[in-house]
Tab-separated table of C-alpha atoms and ligand atoms in Angstrom:
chain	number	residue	atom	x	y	z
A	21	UNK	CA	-10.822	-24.583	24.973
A	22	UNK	CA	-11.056	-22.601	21.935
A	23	UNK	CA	-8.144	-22.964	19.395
A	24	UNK	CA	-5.816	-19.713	19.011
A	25	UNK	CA	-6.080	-17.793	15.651
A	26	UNK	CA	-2.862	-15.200	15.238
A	27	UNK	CA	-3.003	-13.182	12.741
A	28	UNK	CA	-0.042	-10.750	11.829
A	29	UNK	CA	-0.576	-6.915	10.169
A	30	UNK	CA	-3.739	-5.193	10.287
A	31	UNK	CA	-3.837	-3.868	6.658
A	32	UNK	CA	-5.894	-4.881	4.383
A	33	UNK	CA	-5.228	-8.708	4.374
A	34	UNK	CA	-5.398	-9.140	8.223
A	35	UNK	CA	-7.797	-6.808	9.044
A	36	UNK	CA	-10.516	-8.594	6.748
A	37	UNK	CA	-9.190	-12.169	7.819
A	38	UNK	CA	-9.897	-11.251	11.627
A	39	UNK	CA	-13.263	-9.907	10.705
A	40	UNK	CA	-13.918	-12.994	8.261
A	41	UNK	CA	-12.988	-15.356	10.752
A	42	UNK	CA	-14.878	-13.613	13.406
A	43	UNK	CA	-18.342	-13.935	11.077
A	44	UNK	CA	-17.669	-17.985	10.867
A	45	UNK	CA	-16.364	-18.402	14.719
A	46	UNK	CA	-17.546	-18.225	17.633
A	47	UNK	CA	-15.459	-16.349	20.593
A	48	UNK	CA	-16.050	-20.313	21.940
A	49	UNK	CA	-14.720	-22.106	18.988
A	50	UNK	CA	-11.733	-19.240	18.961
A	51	UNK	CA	-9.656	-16.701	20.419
A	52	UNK	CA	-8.531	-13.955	17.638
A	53	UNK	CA	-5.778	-12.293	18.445
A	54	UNK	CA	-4.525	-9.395	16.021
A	55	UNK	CA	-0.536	-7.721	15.789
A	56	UNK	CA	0.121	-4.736	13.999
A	57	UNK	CA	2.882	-2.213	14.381
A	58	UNK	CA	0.823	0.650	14.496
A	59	UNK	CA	-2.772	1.363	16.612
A	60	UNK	CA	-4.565	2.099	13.169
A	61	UNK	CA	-6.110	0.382	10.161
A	62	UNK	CA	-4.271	2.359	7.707
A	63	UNK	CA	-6.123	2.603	4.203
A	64	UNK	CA	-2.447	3.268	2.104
A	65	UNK	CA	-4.709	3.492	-1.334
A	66	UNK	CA	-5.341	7.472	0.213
A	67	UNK	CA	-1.971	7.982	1.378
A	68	UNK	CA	-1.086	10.424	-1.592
A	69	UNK	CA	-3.837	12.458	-0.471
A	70	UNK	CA	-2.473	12.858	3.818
A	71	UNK	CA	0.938	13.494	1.983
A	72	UNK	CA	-0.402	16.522	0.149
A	73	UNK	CA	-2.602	17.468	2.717
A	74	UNK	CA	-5.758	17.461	0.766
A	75	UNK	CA	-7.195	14.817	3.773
A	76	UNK	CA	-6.469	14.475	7.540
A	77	UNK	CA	-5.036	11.844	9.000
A	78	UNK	CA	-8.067	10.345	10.531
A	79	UNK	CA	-9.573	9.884	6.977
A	80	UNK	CA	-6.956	7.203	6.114
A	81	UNK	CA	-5.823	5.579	9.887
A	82	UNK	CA	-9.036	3.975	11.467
A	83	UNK	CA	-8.238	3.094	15.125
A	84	UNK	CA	-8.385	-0.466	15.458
A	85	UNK	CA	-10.004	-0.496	18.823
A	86	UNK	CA	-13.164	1.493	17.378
A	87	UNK	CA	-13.096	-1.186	14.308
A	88	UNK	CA	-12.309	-4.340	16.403
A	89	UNK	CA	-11.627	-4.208	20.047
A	90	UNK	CA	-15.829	-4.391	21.015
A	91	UNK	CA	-15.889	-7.600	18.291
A	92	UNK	CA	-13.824	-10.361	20.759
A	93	UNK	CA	-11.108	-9.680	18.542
A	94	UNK	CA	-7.510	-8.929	20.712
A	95	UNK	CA	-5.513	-6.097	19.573
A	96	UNK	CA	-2.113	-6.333	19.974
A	97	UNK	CA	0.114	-3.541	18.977
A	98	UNK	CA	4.072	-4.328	18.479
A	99	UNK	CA	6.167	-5.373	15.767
A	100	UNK	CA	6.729	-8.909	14.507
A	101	UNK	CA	10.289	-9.790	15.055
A	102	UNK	CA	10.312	-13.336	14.423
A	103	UNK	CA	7.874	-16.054	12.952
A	104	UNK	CA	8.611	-19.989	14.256
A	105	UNK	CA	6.410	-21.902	12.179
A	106	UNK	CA	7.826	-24.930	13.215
A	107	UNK	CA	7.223	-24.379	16.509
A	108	UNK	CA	3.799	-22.601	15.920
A	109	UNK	CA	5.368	-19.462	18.209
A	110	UNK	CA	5.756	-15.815	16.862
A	111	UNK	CA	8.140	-13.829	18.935
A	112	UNK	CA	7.456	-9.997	19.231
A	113	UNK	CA	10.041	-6.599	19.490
A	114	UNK	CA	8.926	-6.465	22.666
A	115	UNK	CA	10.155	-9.781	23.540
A	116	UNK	CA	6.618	-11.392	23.905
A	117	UNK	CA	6.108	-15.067	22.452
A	118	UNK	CA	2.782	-15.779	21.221
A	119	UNK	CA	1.258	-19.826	20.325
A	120	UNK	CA	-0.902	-20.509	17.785
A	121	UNK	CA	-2.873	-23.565	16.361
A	122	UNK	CA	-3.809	-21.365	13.318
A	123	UNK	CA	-1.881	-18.543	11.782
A	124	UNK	CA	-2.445	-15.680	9.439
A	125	UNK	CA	0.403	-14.141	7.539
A	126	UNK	CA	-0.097	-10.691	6.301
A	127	UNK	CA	2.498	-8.687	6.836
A	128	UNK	CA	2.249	-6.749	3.353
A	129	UNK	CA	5.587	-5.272	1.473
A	130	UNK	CA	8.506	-2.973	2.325
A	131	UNK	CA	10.063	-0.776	-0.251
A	132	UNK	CA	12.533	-1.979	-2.652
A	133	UNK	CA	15.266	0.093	-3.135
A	134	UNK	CA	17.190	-2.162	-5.689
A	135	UNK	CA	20.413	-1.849	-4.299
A	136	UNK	CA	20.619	2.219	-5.616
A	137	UNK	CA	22.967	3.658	-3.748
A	138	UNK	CA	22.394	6.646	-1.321
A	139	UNK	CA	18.658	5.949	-1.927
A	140	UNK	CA	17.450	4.432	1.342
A	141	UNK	CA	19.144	7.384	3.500
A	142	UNK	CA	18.721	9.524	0.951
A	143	UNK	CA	14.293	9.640	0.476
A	144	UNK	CA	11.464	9.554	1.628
A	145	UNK	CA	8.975	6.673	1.227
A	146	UNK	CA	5.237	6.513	1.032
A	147	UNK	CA	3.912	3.428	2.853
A	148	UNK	CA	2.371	4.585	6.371
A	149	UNK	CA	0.484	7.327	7.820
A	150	UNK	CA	3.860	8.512	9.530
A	151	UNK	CA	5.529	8.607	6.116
A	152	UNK	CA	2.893	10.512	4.509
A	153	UNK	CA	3.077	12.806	7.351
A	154	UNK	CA	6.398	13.527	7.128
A	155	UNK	CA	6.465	13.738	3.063
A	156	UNK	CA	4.143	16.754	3.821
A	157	UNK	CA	6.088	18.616	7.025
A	158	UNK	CA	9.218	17.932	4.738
A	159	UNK	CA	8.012	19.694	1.522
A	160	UNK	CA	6.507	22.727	3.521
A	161	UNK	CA	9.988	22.496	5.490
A	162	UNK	CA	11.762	23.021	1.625
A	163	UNK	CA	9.137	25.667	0.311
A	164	UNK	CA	9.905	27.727	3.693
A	165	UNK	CA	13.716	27.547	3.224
A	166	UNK	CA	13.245	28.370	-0.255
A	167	UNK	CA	11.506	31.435	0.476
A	168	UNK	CA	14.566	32.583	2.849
A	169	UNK	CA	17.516	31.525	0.896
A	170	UNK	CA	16.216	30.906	-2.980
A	171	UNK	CA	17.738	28.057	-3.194
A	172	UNK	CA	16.641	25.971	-6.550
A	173	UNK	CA	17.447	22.334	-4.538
A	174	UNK	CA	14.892	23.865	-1.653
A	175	UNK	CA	11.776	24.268	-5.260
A	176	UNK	CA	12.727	21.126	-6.722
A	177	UNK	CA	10.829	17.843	-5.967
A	178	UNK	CA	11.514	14.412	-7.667
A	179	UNK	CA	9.074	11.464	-7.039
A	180	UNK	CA	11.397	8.413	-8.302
A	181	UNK	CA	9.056	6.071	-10.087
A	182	UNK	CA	6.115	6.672	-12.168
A	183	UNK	CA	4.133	3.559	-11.214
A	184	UNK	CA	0.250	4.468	-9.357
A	185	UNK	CA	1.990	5.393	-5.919
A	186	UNK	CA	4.325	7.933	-7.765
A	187	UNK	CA	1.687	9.142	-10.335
A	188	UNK	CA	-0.862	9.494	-7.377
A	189	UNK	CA	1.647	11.388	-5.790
A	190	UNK	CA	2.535	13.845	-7.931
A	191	UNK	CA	-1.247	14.341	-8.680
A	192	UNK	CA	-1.762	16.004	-4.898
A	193	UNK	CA	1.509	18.329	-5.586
A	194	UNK	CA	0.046	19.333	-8.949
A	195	UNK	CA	-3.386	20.307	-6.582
A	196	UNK	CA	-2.495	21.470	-3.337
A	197	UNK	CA	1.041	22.744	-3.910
A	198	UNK	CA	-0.276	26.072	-5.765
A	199	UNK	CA	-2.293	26.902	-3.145
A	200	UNK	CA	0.589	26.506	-0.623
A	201	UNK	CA	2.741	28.582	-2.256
A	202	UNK	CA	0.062	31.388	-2.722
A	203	UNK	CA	0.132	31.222	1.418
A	204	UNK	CA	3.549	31.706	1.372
A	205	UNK	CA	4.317	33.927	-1.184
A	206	UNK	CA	6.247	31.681	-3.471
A	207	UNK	CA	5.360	31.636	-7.457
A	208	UNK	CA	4.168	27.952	-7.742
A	209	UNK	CA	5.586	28.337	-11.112
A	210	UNK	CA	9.942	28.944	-9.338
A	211	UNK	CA	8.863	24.874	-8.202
A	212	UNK	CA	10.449	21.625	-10.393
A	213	UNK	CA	8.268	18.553	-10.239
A	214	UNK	CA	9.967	16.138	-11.402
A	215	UNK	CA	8.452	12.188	-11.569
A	216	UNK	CA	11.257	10.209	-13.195
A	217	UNK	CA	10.286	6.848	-14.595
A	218	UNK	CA	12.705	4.168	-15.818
A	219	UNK	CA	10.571	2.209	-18.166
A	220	UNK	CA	9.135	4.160	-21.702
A	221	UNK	CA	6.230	5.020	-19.703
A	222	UNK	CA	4.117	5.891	-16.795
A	223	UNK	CA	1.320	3.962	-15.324
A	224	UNK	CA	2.253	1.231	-17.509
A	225	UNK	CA	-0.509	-1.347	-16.554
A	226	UNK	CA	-2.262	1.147	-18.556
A	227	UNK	CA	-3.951	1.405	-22.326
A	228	UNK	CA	-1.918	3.626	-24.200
A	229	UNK	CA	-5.273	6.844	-24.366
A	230	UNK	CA	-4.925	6.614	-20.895
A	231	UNK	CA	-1.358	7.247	-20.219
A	232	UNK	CA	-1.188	9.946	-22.625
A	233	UNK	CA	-4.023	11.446	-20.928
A	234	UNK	CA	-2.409	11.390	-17.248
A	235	UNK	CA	0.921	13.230	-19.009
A	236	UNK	CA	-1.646	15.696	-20.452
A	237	UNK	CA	-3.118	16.558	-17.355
A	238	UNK	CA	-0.254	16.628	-15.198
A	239	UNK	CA	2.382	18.119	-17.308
A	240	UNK	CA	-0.123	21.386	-17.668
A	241	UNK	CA	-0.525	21.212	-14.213
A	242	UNK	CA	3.640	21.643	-13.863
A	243	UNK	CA	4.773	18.417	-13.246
A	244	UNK	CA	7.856	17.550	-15.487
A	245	UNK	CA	7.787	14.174	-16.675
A	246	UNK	CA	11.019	12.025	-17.887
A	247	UNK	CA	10.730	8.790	-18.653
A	248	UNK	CA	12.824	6.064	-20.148
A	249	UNK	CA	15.494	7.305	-17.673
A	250	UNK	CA	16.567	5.636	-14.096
A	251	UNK	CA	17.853	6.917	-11.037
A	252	UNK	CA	21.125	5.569	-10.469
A	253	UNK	CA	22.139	7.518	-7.292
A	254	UNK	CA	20.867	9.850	-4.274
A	255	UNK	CA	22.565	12.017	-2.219
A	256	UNK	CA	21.157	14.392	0.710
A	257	UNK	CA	20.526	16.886	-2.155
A	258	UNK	CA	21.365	15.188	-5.739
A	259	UNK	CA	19.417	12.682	-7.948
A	260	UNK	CA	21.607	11.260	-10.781
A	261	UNK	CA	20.224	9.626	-13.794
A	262	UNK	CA	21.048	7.310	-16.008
A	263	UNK	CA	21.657	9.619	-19.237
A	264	UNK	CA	24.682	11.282	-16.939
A	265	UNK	CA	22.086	14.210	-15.620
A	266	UNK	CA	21.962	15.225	-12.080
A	267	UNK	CA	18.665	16.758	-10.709
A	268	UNK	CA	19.520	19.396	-7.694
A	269	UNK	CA	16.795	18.424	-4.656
A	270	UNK	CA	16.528	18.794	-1.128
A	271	UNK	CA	13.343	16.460	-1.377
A	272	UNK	CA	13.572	12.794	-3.022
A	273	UNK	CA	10.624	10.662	-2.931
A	274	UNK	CA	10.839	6.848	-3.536
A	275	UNK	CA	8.154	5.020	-5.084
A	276	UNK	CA	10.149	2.530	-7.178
A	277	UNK	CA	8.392	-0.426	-5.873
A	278	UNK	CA	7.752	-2.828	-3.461
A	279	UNK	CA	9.361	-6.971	-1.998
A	280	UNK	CA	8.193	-9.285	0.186
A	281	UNK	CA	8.732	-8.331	3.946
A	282	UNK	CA	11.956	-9.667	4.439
A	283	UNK	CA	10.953	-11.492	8.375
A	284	UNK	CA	7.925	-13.331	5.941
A	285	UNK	CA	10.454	-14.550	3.112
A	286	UNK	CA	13.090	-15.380	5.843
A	287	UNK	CA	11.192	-17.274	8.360
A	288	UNK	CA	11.328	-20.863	7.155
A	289	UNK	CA	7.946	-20.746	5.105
A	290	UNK	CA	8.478	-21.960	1.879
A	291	UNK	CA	8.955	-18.802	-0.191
A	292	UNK	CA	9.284	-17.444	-3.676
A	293	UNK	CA	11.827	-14.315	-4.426
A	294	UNK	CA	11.030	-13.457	-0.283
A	295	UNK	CA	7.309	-13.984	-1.340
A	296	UNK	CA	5.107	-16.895	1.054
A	297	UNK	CA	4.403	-19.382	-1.718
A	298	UNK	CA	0.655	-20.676	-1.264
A	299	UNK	CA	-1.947	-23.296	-2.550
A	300	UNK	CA	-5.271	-22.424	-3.806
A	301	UNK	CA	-6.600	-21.969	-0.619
A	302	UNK	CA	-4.305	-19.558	0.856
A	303	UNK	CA	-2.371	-21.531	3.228
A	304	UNK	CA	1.638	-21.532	2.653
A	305	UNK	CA	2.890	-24.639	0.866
A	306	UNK	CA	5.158	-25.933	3.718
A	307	UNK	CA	3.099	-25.056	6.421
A	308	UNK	CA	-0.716	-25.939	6.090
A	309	UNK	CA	-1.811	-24.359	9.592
A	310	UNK	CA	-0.342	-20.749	7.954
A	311	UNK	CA	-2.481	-18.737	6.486
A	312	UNK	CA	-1.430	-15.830	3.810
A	313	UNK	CA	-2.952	-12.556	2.683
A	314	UNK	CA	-1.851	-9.906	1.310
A	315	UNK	CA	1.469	-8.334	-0.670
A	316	UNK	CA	4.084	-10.805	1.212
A	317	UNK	CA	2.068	-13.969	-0.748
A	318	UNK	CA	2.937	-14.689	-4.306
A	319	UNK	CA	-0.042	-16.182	-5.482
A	320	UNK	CA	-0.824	-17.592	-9.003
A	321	UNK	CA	-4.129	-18.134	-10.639
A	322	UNK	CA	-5.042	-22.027	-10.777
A	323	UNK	CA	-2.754	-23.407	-14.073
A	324	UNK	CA	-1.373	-19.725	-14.792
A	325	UNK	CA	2.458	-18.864	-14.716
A	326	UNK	CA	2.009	-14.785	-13.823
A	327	UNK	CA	1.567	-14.449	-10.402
A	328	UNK	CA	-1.561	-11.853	-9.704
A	329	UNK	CA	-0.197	-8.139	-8.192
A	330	UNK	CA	0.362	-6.714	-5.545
A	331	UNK	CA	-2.935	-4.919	-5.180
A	332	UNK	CA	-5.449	-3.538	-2.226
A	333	UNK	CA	-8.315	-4.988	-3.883
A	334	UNK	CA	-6.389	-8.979	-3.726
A	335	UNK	CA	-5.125	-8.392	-0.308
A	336	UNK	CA	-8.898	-7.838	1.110
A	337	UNK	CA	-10.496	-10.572	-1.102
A	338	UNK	CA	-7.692	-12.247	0.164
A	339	UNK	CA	-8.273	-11.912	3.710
A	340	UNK	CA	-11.741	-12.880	3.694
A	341	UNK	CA	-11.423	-15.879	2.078
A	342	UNK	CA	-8.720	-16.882	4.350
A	343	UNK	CA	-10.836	-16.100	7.375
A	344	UNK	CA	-13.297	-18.676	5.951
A	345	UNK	CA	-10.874	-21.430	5.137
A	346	UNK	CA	-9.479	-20.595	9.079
A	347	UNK	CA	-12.981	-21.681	10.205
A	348	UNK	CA	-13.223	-24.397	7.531
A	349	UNK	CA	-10.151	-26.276	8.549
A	350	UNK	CA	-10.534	-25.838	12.450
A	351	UNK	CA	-14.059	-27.666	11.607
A	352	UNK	CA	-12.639	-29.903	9.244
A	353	UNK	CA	-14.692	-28.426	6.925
A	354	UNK	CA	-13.895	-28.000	2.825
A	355	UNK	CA	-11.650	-24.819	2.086
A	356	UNK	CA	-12.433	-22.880	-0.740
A	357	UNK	CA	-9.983	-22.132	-3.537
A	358	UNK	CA	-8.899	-18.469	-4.242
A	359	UNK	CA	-10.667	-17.041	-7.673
A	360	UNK	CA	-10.265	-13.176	-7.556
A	361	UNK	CA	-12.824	-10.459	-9.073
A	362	UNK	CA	-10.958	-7.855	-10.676
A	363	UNK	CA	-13.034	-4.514	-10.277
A	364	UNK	CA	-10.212	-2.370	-11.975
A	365	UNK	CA	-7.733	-0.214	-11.989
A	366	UNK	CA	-7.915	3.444	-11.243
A	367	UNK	CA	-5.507	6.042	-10.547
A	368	UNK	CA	-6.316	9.756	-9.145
A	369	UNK	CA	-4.672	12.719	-10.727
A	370	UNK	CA	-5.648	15.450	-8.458
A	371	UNK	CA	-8.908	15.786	-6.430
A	372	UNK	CA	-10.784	16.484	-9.932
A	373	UNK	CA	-9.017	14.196	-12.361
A	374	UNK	CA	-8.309	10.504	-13.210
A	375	UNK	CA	-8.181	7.963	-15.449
A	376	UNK	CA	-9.124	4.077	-14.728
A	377	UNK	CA	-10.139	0.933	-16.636
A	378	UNK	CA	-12.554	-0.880	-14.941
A	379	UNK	CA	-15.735	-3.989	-15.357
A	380	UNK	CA	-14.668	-7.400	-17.196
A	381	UNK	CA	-14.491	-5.351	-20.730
A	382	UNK	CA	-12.019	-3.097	-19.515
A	383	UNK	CA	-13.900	0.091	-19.790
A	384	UNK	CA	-11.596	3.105	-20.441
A	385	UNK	CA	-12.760	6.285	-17.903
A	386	UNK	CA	-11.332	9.799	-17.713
A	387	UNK	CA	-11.499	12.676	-15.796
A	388	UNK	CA	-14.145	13.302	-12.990
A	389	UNK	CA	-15.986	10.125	-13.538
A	390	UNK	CA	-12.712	8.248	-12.888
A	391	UNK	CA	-12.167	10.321	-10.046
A	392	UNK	CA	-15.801	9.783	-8.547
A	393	UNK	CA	-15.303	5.826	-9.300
A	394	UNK	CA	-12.019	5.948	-7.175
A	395	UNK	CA	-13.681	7.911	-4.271
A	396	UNK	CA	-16.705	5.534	-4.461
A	397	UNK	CA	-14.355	2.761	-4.429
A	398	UNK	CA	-12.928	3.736	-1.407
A	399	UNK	CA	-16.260	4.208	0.238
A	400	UNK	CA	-17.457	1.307	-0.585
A	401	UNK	CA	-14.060	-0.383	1.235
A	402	UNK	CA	-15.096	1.403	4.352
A	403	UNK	CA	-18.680	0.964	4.547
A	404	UNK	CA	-18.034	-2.891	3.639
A	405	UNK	CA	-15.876	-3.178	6.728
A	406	UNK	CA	-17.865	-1.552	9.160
A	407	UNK	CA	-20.783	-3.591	7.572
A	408	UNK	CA	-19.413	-6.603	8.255
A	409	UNK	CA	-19.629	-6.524	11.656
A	410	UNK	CA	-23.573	-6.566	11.719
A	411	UNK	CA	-22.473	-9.987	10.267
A	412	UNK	CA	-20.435	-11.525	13.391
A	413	UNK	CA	-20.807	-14.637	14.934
A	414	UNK	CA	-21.999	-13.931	18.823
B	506	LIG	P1	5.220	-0.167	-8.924
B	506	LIG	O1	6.217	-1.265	-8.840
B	506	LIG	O2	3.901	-0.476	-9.496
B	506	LIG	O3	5.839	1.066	-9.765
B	506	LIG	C1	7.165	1.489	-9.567
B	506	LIG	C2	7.664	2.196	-10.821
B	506	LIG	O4	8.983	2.657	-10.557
B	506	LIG	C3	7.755	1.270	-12.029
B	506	LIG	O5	7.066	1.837	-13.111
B	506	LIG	C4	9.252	1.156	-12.281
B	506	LIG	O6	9.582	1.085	-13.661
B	506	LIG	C5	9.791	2.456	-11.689
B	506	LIG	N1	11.196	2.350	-11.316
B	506	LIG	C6	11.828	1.276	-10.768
B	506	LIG	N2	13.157	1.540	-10.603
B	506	LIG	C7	13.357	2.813	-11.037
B	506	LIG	C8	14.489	3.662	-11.107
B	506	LIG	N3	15.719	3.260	-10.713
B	506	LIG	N4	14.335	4.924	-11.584
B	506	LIG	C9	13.111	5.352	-11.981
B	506	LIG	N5	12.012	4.585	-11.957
B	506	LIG	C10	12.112	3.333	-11.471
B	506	LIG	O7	5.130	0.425	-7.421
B	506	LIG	P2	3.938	1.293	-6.758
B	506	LIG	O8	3.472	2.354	-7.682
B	506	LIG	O9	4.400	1.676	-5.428
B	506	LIG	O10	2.768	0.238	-6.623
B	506	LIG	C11	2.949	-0.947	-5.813
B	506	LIG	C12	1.676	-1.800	-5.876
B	506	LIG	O11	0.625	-1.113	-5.211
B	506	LIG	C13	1.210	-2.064	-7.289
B	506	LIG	O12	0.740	-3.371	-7.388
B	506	LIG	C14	0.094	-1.087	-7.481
B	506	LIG	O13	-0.890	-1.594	-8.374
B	506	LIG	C15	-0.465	-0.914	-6.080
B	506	LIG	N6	-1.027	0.453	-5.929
B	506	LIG	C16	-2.296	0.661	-6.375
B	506	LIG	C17	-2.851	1.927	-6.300
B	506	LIG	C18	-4.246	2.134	-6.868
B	506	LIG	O14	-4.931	1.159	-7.121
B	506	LIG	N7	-4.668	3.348	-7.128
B	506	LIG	C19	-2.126	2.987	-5.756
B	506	LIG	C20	-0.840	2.738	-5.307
B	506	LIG	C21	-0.289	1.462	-5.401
């Protein structure tokens, strides 16, 4: 009978652990069996671009049927309501129990919304397709009003936090919103931008040439940074800030930052802050038959004390490793120990523009070659994927 391999969320973590595990096992030696809320592989590095409609949908939400279902991989889409880990059992939304003699955690962040009040109800969030969907109908919903009534709350945007999501973000706006408003009739130059950053700076895992360079760009570009300031309240149509201002919007977007998903950090694996804690080789510390990939694992190098962050780039390296320690432990194999590459860091700024640090010197880049590295980087994500499968097990 071969063993039953569960593996929960098809981002970035699960999605390479399924394929991973599928290159070292045999459909014999395993049944894979993948959950994910939604039918799609959704690549959420792009997500600023679907929200300001620079890219369609299907460039960034990859059905996982085309990517998976022909591999003897089981897709499985519903929401996890409930992990049992000391039963081995994960229970479903739609009341569905599934068993497992291996498991795969990877059920990536949820928005943190720091207990600021009126902020949950209040914005909009950019984590899914959907969301990045609706961030777009919503600000062509405002720019529409505005051109009937004039109203100021109807031009004014504010993207709370000035982290990559946020700076990303604003980027699009800063591209695709001028041509928008030329469609509509609306001077571009009647909208507020507003990204409004708590800490002294934006994009702070940045050098110091760089940041100043993405304020550069974007500030000529119309976006209206303020920084050193945080939101302390939403309402329907009011940000307040910490200084005592109050920004008028009808449009409040939340990129503040991320926690562990609350069902991971509440399930009975030992956790961290609502973070899995793991070993070296991936697999929670309470629970060595769980696996963990991804944003809902605090993982720290071997003898560090800073954890390593939340990134895309960890969750996949992530995944495949874990989807090679799966098949090492079901064979009683050696597991290998988790030692990251770090390729970089690179933020967009508009189709045309970006900064990034990248390679083991930390190599400064600016403008269009930063921009070209971040497209290529994404390329390369996508053609490694679908390469992999020329690698399965069969
Ligand atoms: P983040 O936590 O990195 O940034 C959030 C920002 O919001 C911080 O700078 C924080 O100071 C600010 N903030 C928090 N509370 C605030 C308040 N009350 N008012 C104003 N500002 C406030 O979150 P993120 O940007 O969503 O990124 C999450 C993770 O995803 C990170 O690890 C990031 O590296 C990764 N990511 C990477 C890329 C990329 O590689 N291009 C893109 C997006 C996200």
């Amino acid at each position: 009978m071969p063993k039953q391999i569960l593996i929960l969320g098809a981002g970035y973590g699960g999605v390479l652990a399924a394929m991973s595990a599928r290159k070292h096992l045999t459909p014999a030696e395993a049944s894979i069996t993948i959950v994910n809320r939604y039918s799609t592989h959704q690549i959420i590095t792009e997500l600023h671009r679907l929200a300001g409609g620079t890219i369609a949908e299907g460039a960034v939400a990859l059905p996982l049927n085309k990517l998976l279902g022909s591999k003897d991989i089981n897709i499985v889409v519903d929401g996890v309501k409930d992990i049992k880990p000391n039963e081995k059992q994960v229970v479903l939304e739609s009341g569905a129990v599934h068993k497992y003699d291996q498991l795969v955690v990877a059920l990536g962040s949820e928005t943190n919304y720091f207990g600021i009040p009126g902020l949950e109800e209040n914005s909009l969030v950019l984590k899914s397709a959907a969301d990045a969907n609706k961030i777009r109908a919503h600000v062509e919903d405002r720019l529409n009003a505005y051109k009937k009534s004039g109203s100021k709350a109807d031009a004014t945007i504010v993207v709370g936090g000035g982290g990559l999501t946020g700076v990303e973000l604003v980027g699009e706006f800063a591209d695709k919103l001028p041509e928008i408003c030329r469609a509509k009739g609306i001077d571009y130059n009647d909208l507020d931008i507003y990204c409004v950053e708590a800490g002294p700076n934006i994009l702070p895992m940045l050098p110091k040439p760089l940041i100043e360079r993405s304020v550069e760009s974007l500030t000529k570009r119309g976006i209206k940074f303020v920084t050193g300031v945080a939101i302390t309240e939403a309402t329907k149509n009011t940000v307040s800030l910490k200084d005592g201002r109050t920004i008028e919007s009808n449009t409040i977007i939340w990129t503040g930052g991320v926690k562990g998903n609350p069902i991971v950090g509440s399930c009975g694996l030992a956790e961290d802050r609502g973070r899995s804690t793991v070993t070296q080789t991936l697999q929670s510390t309470s629970h060595p038959e769980v696996f963990l990939a991804g944003d809902c694992a605090v993982v720290f190098p071997e003898g560090g004390d800073r954890p390593y962050p939340p990134t895309a780039q960890l969750a996949w390296q992530m995944g495949e490793l874990v989807g090679y320690n799966l098949a090492a432990q079901l064979r009683g194999g050696a597991m290998d120990k988790f030692n990251p590459v770090f390729s970089g860091t690179l933020a967009s700024l508009g189709r045309k523009d970006g900064v990034g640090q990248i390679g083991g010197n930390g190599t400064q880049l600016k403008g269009f070659p930063a921009s070209m590295m971040k497209e290529a980087s994404n390329i390369r994500y996508l053609s490694h994927i679908h390469g992999l499968f020329s690698l399965v097990a069969h």
